[in-house]
Short mmCIF file of C-alpha atoms and ligand atoms in Angstrom, two decimals:
data_model
loop_
_atom_site.label_atom_id
_atom_site.label_comp_id
_atom_site.label_asym_id
_atom_site.label_seq_id
_atom_site.Cartn_x
_atom_site.Cartn_y
_atom_site.Cartn_z
CA UNK A 1464 0.30 0.20 -0.20
CA UNK A 1465 1.13 3.55 -0.96
CA UNK A 1466 1.69 5.91 2.28
CA UNK A 1467 0.76 9.67 0.86
CA UNK A 1468 1.13 12.92 2.91
CA UNK A 1469 -1.24 13.83 5.62
CA UNK A 1470 -4.11 15.60 4.74
CA UNK A 1471 -3.69 19.26 4.69
CA UNK A 1472 -7.45 20.34 6.09
CA UNK A 1473 -9.35 18.08 8.24
CA UNK A 1474 -11.35 14.81 6.80
CA UNK A 1475 -13.91 14.83 9.41
CA UNK A 1476 -15.32 17.94 11.75
CA UNK A 1477 -12.83 18.84 14.38
CA UNK A 1478 -14.07 20.78 17.47
CA UNK A 1479 -13.96 24.58 17.02
CA UNK A 1480 -15.42 27.63 18.69
CA UNK A 1481 -18.20 28.01 15.95
CA UNK A 1482 -19.48 24.07 16.77
CA UNK A 1483 -21.49 25.39 19.41
CA UNK A 1484 -22.49 28.74 17.93
CA UNK A 1485 -26.63 27.66 16.91
CA UNK A 1486 -28.37 28.33 13.68
CA UNK A 1487 -32.53 28.85 13.55
CA UNK A 1488 -34.51 26.54 12.21
CA UNK A 1489 -34.58 22.81 13.53
CA UNK A 1490 -33.97 20.12 11.79
CA UNK A 1491 -34.72 16.45 12.32
CA UNK A 1492 -32.34 13.72 13.14
CA UNK A 1493 -31.89 10.38 14.17
CA UNK A 1494 -32.35 11.17 17.79
CA UNK A 1495 -35.83 12.08 16.81
CA UNK A 1496 -36.46 8.97 15.65
CA UNK A 1497 -37.37 7.07 19.01
CA UNK A 1498 -35.45 5.13 21.69
CA UNK A 1499 -31.33 5.84 21.41
CA UNK A 1500 -28.47 4.54 22.90
CA UNK A 1501 -24.93 6.25 22.81
CA UNK A 1502 -22.29 3.15 22.02
CA UNK A 1503 -19.19 3.97 20.84
CA UNK A 1504 -20.14 3.56 16.88
CA UNK A 1505 -22.10 2.33 14.21
CA UNK A 1506 -21.10 -0.84 14.06
CA UNK A 1507 -21.86 -1.80 17.59
CA UNK A 1508 -24.85 -0.41 17.40
CA UNK A 1509 -25.67 -2.79 14.27
CA UNK A 1510 -24.40 -5.95 16.35
CA UNK A 1511 -26.80 -4.73 19.20
CA UNK A 1512 -29.40 -4.47 16.61
CA UNK A 1513 -29.13 -7.95 15.70
CA UNK A 1514 -28.84 -9.31 19.24
CA UNK A 1515 -32.37 -7.51 19.93
CA UNK A 1516 -34.12 -8.88 17.02
CA UNK A 1517 -32.14 -12.36 18.00
CA UNK A 1518 -31.15 -12.91 14.48
CA UNK A 1519 -28.18 -15.59 14.26
CA UNK A 1520 -27.14 -18.99 13.29
CA UNK A 1521 -29.45 -20.45 10.81
CA UNK A 1522 -30.51 -16.75 9.26
CA UNK A 1523 -30.02 -14.51 6.61
CA UNK A 1524 -29.24 -10.97 6.35
CA UNK A 1525 -30.21 -9.34 3.45
CA UNK A 1526 -27.21 -6.70 3.08
CA UNK A 1527 -26.49 -4.18 0.51
CA UNK A 1528 -23.85 -5.16 -2.33
CA UNK A 1529 -22.73 -1.61 -1.75
CA UNK A 1530 -20.91 -1.70 1.75
CA UNK A 1531 -18.06 -1.26 4.19
CA UNK A 1532 -16.77 -4.22 5.70
CA UNK A 1533 -18.33 -2.52 8.76
CA UNK A 1534 -21.83 -3.36 8.10
CA UNK A 1535 -20.99 -7.17 6.83
CA UNK A 1536 -18.54 -7.83 9.95
CA UNK A 1537 -21.35 -7.61 12.65
CA UNK A 1538 -23.17 -10.11 11.03
CA UNK A 1539 -21.15 -12.37 10.34
CA UNK A 1540 -20.22 -11.83 14.40
CA UNK A 1541 -23.87 -12.48 14.61
CA UNK A 1542 -23.90 -16.32 13.06
CA UNK A 1543 -26.15 -15.08 10.61
CA UNK A 1544 -25.67 -14.88 6.38
CA UNK A 1545 -25.38 -11.89 5.10
CA UNK A 1546 -26.73 -12.34 1.62
CA UNK A 1547 -25.80 -9.66 -0.95
CA UNK A 1548 -28.38 -7.53 -2.86
CA UNK A 1549 -28.16 -5.75 -5.93
CA UNK A 1550 -28.73 -1.41 -5.68
CA UNK A 1551 -29.32 0.47 -8.50
CA UNK A 1552 -26.90 3.09 -10.50
CA UNK A 1553 -28.13 5.94 -8.32
CA UNK A 1554 -27.92 4.01 -5.06
CA UNK A 1555 -31.64 3.28 -4.87
CA UNK A 1556 -32.08 -0.61 -3.21
CA UNK A 1557 -33.18 -2.51 -6.08
CA UNK A 1558 -36.52 -4.23 -4.01
CA UNK A 1559 -37.28 -6.95 -7.05
CA UNK A 1560 -33.73 -8.44 -6.37
CA UNK A 1561 -34.30 -8.32 -2.37
CA UNK A 1562 -37.08 -9.87 -3.57
CA UNK A 1563 -35.53 -13.20 -5.94
CA UNK A 1564 -33.42 -14.01 -3.17
CA UNK A 1565 -36.21 -14.16 -0.43
CA UNK A 1566 -35.84 -17.76 1.37
CA UNK A 1567 -37.08 -19.10 4.93
CA UNK A 1568 -33.85 -17.94 6.16
CA UNK A 1569 -34.37 -14.32 5.59
CA UNK A 1570 -35.44 -12.26 8.49
CA UNK A 1571 -33.52 -9.11 7.96
CA UNK A 1572 -33.38 -6.22 5.40
CA UNK A 1573 -30.58 -3.70 6.01
CA UNK A 1574 -30.44 -0.31 3.47
CA UNK A 1575 -28.39 2.12 3.89
CA UNK A 1576 -29.11 5.97 3.46
CA UNK A 1577 -26.14 6.09 1.25
CA UNK A 1578 -24.51 10.22 1.97
CA UNK A 1579 -26.93 11.19 3.79
CA UNK A 1580 -29.84 10.64 0.18
CA UNK A 1581 -32.19 9.27 1.74
CA UNK A 1582 -33.50 5.82 0.53
CA UNK A 1583 -37.15 5.18 -0.60
CA UNK A 1584 -37.49 4.07 3.28
CA UNK A 1585 -41.69 3.81 2.92
CA UNK A 1586 -41.77 1.58 0.11
CA UNK A 1587 -38.57 -0.78 2.18
CA UNK A 1588 -41.03 -0.53 5.42
CA UNK A 1589 -44.01 -1.66 3.06
CA UNK A 1590 -42.08 -4.72 1.29
CA UNK A 1591 -40.89 -5.75 4.41
CA UNK A 1592 -44.43 -5.54 6.23
CA UNK A 1593 -45.74 -7.11 3.66
CA UNK A 1594 -42.94 -10.05 3.96
CA UNK A 1595 -43.11 -10.35 7.43
CA UNK A 1596 -39.16 -9.45 7.40
CA UNK A 1597 -37.45 -6.40 10.26
CA UNK A 1598 -35.45 -3.70 8.79
CA UNK A 1599 -32.30 -2.14 9.57
CA UNK A 1600 -32.39 1.07 8.93
CA UNK A 1601 -28.42 2.12 8.80
CA UNK A 1602 -28.38 6.15 9.17
CA UNK A 1603 -24.21 6.12 9.44
CA UNK A 1604 -24.35 8.73 6.83
CA UNK A 1605 -27.49 10.44 7.19
CA UNK A 1606 -27.46 11.57 10.71
CA UNK A 1607 -29.93 14.57 9.71
CA UNK A 1608 -32.75 14.15 7.24
CA UNK A 1609 -36.21 13.18 7.18
CA UNK A 1610 -38.54 10.86 4.81
CA UNK A 1611 -41.89 11.59 4.15
CA UNK A 1612 -41.75 14.21 6.76
CA UNK A 1613 -40.88 11.70 9.32
CA UNK A 1614 -36.74 11.13 11.24
CA UNK A 1615 -34.97 9.40 8.99
CA UNK A 1616 -34.44 6.03 11.63
CA UNK A 1617 -37.84 6.35 11.84
CA UNK A 1618 -38.40 3.87 9.23
CA UNK A 1619 -36.42 0.47 10.42
CA UNK A 1620 -37.44 -1.64 13.55
CA UNK A 1621 -34.11 -0.28 14.15
CA UNK A 1622 -31.50 2.17 12.66
CA UNK A 1623 -28.03 2.59 13.80
CA UNK A 1624 -25.93 6.43 13.27
CA UNK A 1625 -22.27 6.91 13.81
CA UNK A 1626 -22.32 10.06 15.35
CA UNK A 1627 -18.30 10.51 14.56
CA UNK A 1628 -19.09 11.30 11.34
CA UNK A 1629 -21.20 14.03 11.85
CA UNK A 1630 -19.74 15.45 14.79
CA UNK A 1631 -16.05 16.65 16.49
CA UNK A 1632 -16.02 13.54 18.57
CA UNK A 1633 -13.74 10.40 18.42
CA UNK A 1634 -15.86 7.89 18.96
CA UNK A 1635 -19.69 7.37 19.10
CA UNK A 1636 -22.54 5.14 17.91
CA UNK A 1637 -26.01 5.44 18.00
CA UNK A 1638 -28.81 2.49 18.64
CA UNK A 1639 -32.19 3.95 17.78
CA UNK A 1640 -35.89 2.58 17.65
CA UNK A 1641 -38.99 3.42 16.88
CA UNK A 1642 -41.02 0.64 17.81
CA UNK A 1643 -39.30 -1.15 20.52
CA UNK A 1644 -37.89 -0.86 23.75
CA UNK A 1645 -33.90 -0.17 24.32
CA UNK A 1646 -34.12 -1.24 28.28
CA UNK A 1647 -32.53 -4.38 27.74
CA UNK A 1648 -29.35 -2.78 26.48
CA UNK A 1649 -27.30 -2.31 29.26
CA UNK A 1650 -24.72 -0.25 28.84
CA UNK A 1651 -21.76 0.54 31.39
CA UNK A 1652 -18.50 3.19 30.87
CA UNK A 1653 -15.25 2.04 29.08
CA UNK A 1654 -13.71 3.39 32.42
CA UNK A 1655 -12.18 6.24 33.71
CA UNK A 1656 -8.76 6.00 31.07
CA UNK A 1657 -11.25 5.60 27.87
CA UNK A 1658 -12.88 8.64 29.26
CA UNK A 1659 -10.21 11.07 29.25
CA UNK A 1660 -8.13 9.77 26.17
CA UNK A 1661 -11.46 10.29 23.96
CA UNK A 1662 -12.00 14.23 25.56
CA UNK A 1663 -8.32 14.72 24.79
CA UNK A 1664 -8.24 13.04 21.67
CA UNK A 1665 -11.14 15.31 20.32
CA UNK A 1666 -9.10 18.16 21.70
CA UNK A 1667 -6.05 16.97 19.96
CA UNK A 1668 -7.22 17.44 16.88
CA UNK A 1669 -9.09 20.63 16.99
CA UNK A 1670 -5.22 21.71 17.68
CA UNK A 1671 -3.74 20.26 15.02
CA UNK A 1672 -6.04 22.27 12.41
CA UNK A 1673 -5.64 25.45 14.58
CA UNK A 1674 -9.06 25.64 15.49
CA UNK A 1675 -9.07 26.37 18.94
CA UNK A 1676 -6.19 28.90 19.59
CA UNK A 1677 -5.71 30.21 22.85
CA UNK A 1678 -7.63 27.33 24.47
CA UNK A 1679 -4.08 25.58 23.79
CA UNK A 1680 -1.77 27.14 25.77
CA UNK A 1681 -4.57 26.68 28.68
CA UNK A 1682 -4.47 23.25 28.37
CA UNK A 1683 -1.00 22.43 27.63
CA UNK A 1684 -0.82 20.74 31.84
CA UNK A 1685 -3.36 18.57 31.36
CA UNK A 1686 -2.30 17.71 27.89
CA UNK A 1687 0.87 16.74 29.27
CA UNK A 1688 -1.01 14.48 31.97
CA UNK A 1689 -3.38 12.79 29.67
CA UNK A 1690 -0.35 11.37 27.82
CA UNK A 1691 1.55 10.63 30.90
CA UNK A 1692 -1.25 8.72 32.32
CA UNK A 1693 -2.04 7.49 28.94
CA UNK A 1694 1.44 6.36 28.63
CA UNK A 1695 0.96 4.75 32.28
CA UNK A 1696 -2.24 2.55 31.49
CA UNK A 1697 -0.78 1.10 28.23
CA UNK A 1698 2.89 0.03 29.67
CA UNK A 1699 0.79 -1.65 32.73
CA UNK A 1700 -2.37 -3.50 30.07
CA UNK A 1701 -0.14 -4.08 26.78
CA UNK A 1702 -2.71 -6.66 25.94
CA UNK A 1703 -5.96 -5.01 26.23
CA UNK A 1704 -4.38 -1.27 25.14
CA UNK A 1705 -5.14 -1.84 21.21
CA UNK A 1706 -8.51 -2.71 22.64
CA UNK A 1707 -9.08 0.69 24.34
CA UNK A 1708 -9.73 2.70 21.30
CA UNK A 1709 -12.99 1.84 19.58
CA UNK A 1710 -13.14 1.31 15.90
CA UNK A 1711 -13.02 4.66 14.29
CA UNK A 1712 -14.91 5.34 11.46
CA UNK A 1713 -11.59 4.78 9.17
CA UNK A 1714 -11.92 1.41 9.44
CA UNK A 1715 -8.91 1.01 10.87
CA UNK A 1716 -9.92 -1.14 13.94
CA UNK A 1717 -12.64 -3.90 12.75
CA UNK A 1718 -15.26 -4.78 14.63
CA UNK A 1719 -14.53 -6.10 18.35
CA UNK A 1720 -17.80 -7.53 19.88
CA UNK A 1721 -15.94 -6.40 24.03
CA UNK A 1722 -17.56 -3.12 23.11
CA UNK A 1723 -20.64 -3.88 22.95
CA UNK A 1724 -21.57 -3.37 26.71
CA UNK A 1725 -19.84 0.04 26.61
CA UNK A 1726 -21.61 3.59 26.39
CA UNK A 1727 -20.29 6.10 24.27
CA UNK A 1728 -17.94 8.51 26.68
CA UNK A 1729 -18.93 11.58 28.55
CA UNK A 1730 -17.47 13.88 26.13
CA UNK A 1731 -19.29 11.82 23.25
CA UNK A 1732 -22.74 12.44 24.42
CA UNK A 1733 -22.16 15.97 25.93
CA UNK A 1734 -20.88 17.08 22.43
CA UNK A 1735 -24.04 15.86 20.92
CA UNK A 1736 -25.79 17.78 23.26
CA UNK A 1737 -23.97 20.71 22.63
CA UNK A 1738 -22.94 21.32 19.19
CA UNK A 1739 -25.44 22.53 17.00
CA UNK A 1740 -27.34 20.71 14.29
CA UNK A 1741 -28.34 23.00 12.82
CA UNK A 1742 -25.15 24.71 11.81
CA UNK A 1743 -23.92 21.86 10.63
CA UNK A 1744 -26.80 21.12 8.83
CA UNK A 1745 -26.46 24.15 6.94
CA UNK A 1746 -22.82 23.93 6.11
CA UNK A 1747 -22.94 20.92 5.30
CA UNK A 1748 -25.20 22.04 2.44
CA UNK A 1749 -23.67 24.99 1.27
CA UNK A 1750 -20.14 23.19 1.52
CA UNK A 1751 -21.84 20.69 -0.71
CA UNK A 1752 -23.47 23.20 -3.01
CA UNK A 1753 -19.92 24.72 -3.39
CA UNK A 1754 -18.48 21.36 -4.40
CA UNK A 1755 -21.18 20.64 -6.93
CA UNK A 1756 -21.44 23.82 -8.80
CA UNK A 1757 -17.64 23.91 -9.04
CA UNK A 1758 -18.02 20.34 -10.26
CA UNK A 1759 -19.93 21.49 -13.29
CA UNK A 1760 -18.34 21.02 -17.04
CA UNK A 1761 -15.69 19.46 -15.83
CA UNK A 1762 -14.44 16.93 -18.03
CA UNK A 1763 -14.64 12.96 -16.68
CA UNK A 1764 -16.30 13.76 -13.54
CA UNK A 1765 -19.53 14.82 -12.41
CA UNK A 1766 -21.45 14.37 -9.14
CA UNK A 1767 -23.20 11.13 -8.55
CA UNK A 1768 -26.51 12.89 -7.46
CA UNK A 1769 -27.64 15.30 -10.34
CA UNK A 1770 -29.11 17.40 -7.35
CA UNK A 1771 -29.04 18.05 -3.56
CA UNK A 1772 -32.70 17.73 -2.58
CA UNK A 1773 -34.28 20.62 0.26
CA UNK A 1774 -33.77 18.61 3.31
CA UNK A 1775 -31.30 16.38 2.50
CA UNK A 1776 -28.11 17.21 5.16
CA UNK A 1777 -25.09 15.65 3.54
CA UNK A 1778 -22.05 13.51 4.94
CA UNK A 1779 -19.63 13.82 2.00
CA UNK A 1780 -19.82 15.31 -1.65
CA UNK A 1781 -18.83 11.83 -3.87
CA UNK A 1782 -17.86 12.61 -7.16
CA UNK A 1783 -17.71 10.16 -9.77
CA UNK A 1784 -14.43 9.53 -11.79
CA UNK A 1785 -14.13 8.07 -15.15
CA UNK A 1786 -10.67 6.84 -14.25
CA UNK A 1787 -10.36 7.98 -10.55
CA UNK A 1788 -6.92 6.32 -9.95
CA UNK A 1789 -4.96 9.12 -11.26
CA UNK A 1790 -6.99 11.76 -10.20
CA UNK A 1791 -6.98 10.39 -6.74
CA UNK A 1792 -3.43 9.86 -6.02
CA UNK A 1793 -2.55 13.53 -7.76
CA UNK A 1794 -5.18 14.95 -4.80
CA UNK A 1795 -3.74 12.23 -1.85
CA UNK A 1796 -0.30 13.57 -3.37
CA UNK A 1797 -1.73 17.11 -2.51
CA UNK A 1798 -2.97 16.59 0.73
CA UNK A 1799 -6.25 16.62 -0.36
CA UNK A 1800 -8.57 14.23 1.93
CA UNK A 1801 -10.41 11.84 0.18
CA UNK A 1802 -12.97 9.53 1.61
CA UNK A 1803 -13.31 6.04 -0.48
CA UNK A 1804 -16.42 4.62 1.12
CA UNK A 1805 -17.29 1.02 -0.27
CA UNK A 1806 -13.58 0.87 -1.71
CA UNK A 1807 -12.98 -2.88 -1.00
CA UNK A 1808 -16.38 -4.78 -1.20
CA UNK A 1809 -16.79 -8.35 0.92
CA UNK A 1810 -15.02 -11.52 -1.04
CA UNK A 1811 -17.15 -12.47 -3.22
CA UNK A 1812 -18.83 -9.25 -4.29
CA UNK A 1813 -17.93 -8.86 -8.20
CA UNK A 1814 -19.62 -7.63 -11.15
CA UNK A 1815 -22.07 -10.93 -11.10
CA UNK A 1816 -23.59 -9.99 -8.21
CA UNK A 1817 -24.12 -6.45 -8.60
CA UNK A 1818 -22.45 -4.81 -11.70
CA UNK A 1819 -23.51 -1.15 -9.98
CA UNK A 1820 -22.06 -1.48 -6.78
CA UNK A 1821 -18.13 -2.58 -7.83
CA UNK A 1822 -19.17 0.52 -10.30
CA UNK A 1823 -19.74 2.58 -7.33
CA UNK A 1824 -16.85 1.12 -5.03
CA UNK A 1825 -14.27 2.03 -7.69
CA UNK A 1826 -15.01 5.12 -9.27
CA UNK A 1827 -16.58 7.72 -6.44
CA UNK A 1828 -14.36 9.24 -4.76
CA UNK A 1829 -16.09 11.42 -1.79
CA UNK A 1830 -14.45 14.96 -0.52
CA UNK A 1831 -15.59 16.09 2.69
CA UNK A 1832 -18.53 18.89 2.92
CA UNK A 1833 -19.06 18.98 7.38
CA UNK A 1834 -19.26 21.73 8.84
CA UNK A 1835 -15.85 22.45 10.32
CA UNK A 1836 -14.09 23.54 6.83
CA UNK A 1837 -13.30 26.64 6.70
CA UNK A 1838 -14.49 28.81 3.01
CA UNK A 1839 -10.52 29.31 2.11
CA UNK A 1840 -10.17 25.58 2.70
CA UNK A 1841 -12.71 24.41 0.45
CA UNK A 1842 -11.68 26.75 -2.33
CA UNK A 1843 -8.04 25.45 -2.33
CA UNK A 1844 -9.50 21.94 -2.22
CA UNK A 1845 -12.00 22.74 -5.35
CA UNK A 1846 -9.01 23.92 -6.71
CA UNK A 1847 -6.83 21.07 -6.55
CA UNK A 1848 -9.79 19.24 -8.13
CA UNK A 1849 -9.84 21.02 -11.07
CA UNK A 1850 -5.98 21.01 -11.68
CA UNK A 1851 -6.09 17.36 -11.28
CA UNK A 1852 -9.11 16.55 -13.58
CA UNK A 1853 -8.01 19.20 -15.81
CA UNK A 1854 -4.36 17.88 -16.22
CA UNK A 1855 -5.76 14.19 -16.77
CA UNK A 1856 -8.10 15.54 -19.45
CA UNK A 1857 -5.22 17.03 -21.43
CA UNK A 1858 -1.68 15.57 -20.48
CA UNK A 1859 1.23 17.29 -21.11
CA UNK A 1860 3.36 15.14 -23.39
C1 PLP B 2502 -19.55 4.06 8.88
C2 PLP B 2502 -20.45 3.08 8.58
C3 PLP B 2502 -20.98 1.94 9.48
C4 PLP B 2502 -20.11 1.91 10.62
O1 PLP B 2502 -19.77 3.27 11.44
P1 PLP B 2502 -18.42 3.51 12.38
O2 PLP B 2502 -19.40 4.11 13.05
O3 PLP B 2502 -17.51 3.51 11.70
O4 PLP B 2502 -18.60 1.99 12.82
C5 PLP B 2502 -22.37 1.63 9.51
N1 PLP B 2502 -22.39 1.64 7.61
C6 PLP B 2502 -21.95 2.84 6.76
C7 PLP B 2502 -22.66 2.54 5.78
C8 PLP B 2502 -20.94 3.01 7.39
O5 PLP B 2502 -20.50 4.17 6.57
#
């Protein structure tokens, strides 16, 4: 694997003073969908949802052929068999394909609101109800949003979200249910070392991209203490140090069932409470639209979605490229952050399973549009994308 320089602008939201400043309009989110438990990642929430539904060995689960490993690993962990269904070129669920693949073992349909654009959730709900199937709504990309006037996350028997994809936090996922009580999900703190680490890592990220100015000076001492204490904890328990880090959204850690009974940190839950969802919604749309406008007319690339509908609050800006590799390489060399959801499909998922998934997996590059990007950072990113795309269109020989 090739190594690239670190991103020059933050790939994920980082904490700034602005994070807490509100906006006027109330924006629906998964937190409005029903009962909610705060865990450390979206993948852990998937595993808990399967556990609540008592899905396991002998059962099969319909999962999209366009996915990331953290959607499939919890299914494998549960003992159930994942069955990959086709999605259409616009990322919508292909219900005909699910219908064709159903058998007596099918218990659940998992549906993902890719990049923040809701699926036709009411149609999937109707489909599942007609066949006695459960529905798991994967809102990892859609913390915010609604479908037919109801918050995302309301349509599934259970829904999951990955709060760390939207908030300036180091860990966090949600298990949500509009239909079931979640009181039987027992959670407890992962310990004081974890609590401290999570808080300070978030602040450190804020400093790294120069978001928190003077606070840095004030926090130098506690930061030193935290590194010291953390070093001591690690030195004492070498075998458990890895599992002190929850699986993060960048796929570094995989799925670890040890996190199933761990509550999200106080710090992350505080941030979910304090960080403005309205500002997040407004700025994500604004940044997305700037990227979308800037890509118009560029050769060999186009936005995956032709437009940004009202009341969609995107996770990232997905750009469909004809020839992704040279552009990807140039941009990564230049320090431009690129996210590649779905880059690696589960073994066996190839064009014979779903040609659209394979195509999206290869061709879609995703750029951040999160609320903590500064105007000049987006301008810089846009210029770099244009340079890279145009250099490919007219190679200087
Ligand atoms: C990231 C992601 C998950 C898992 O969320 P984590 O918080 O990273 O565990 C689930 N589904 C989709 C579509 C994702 O992109």
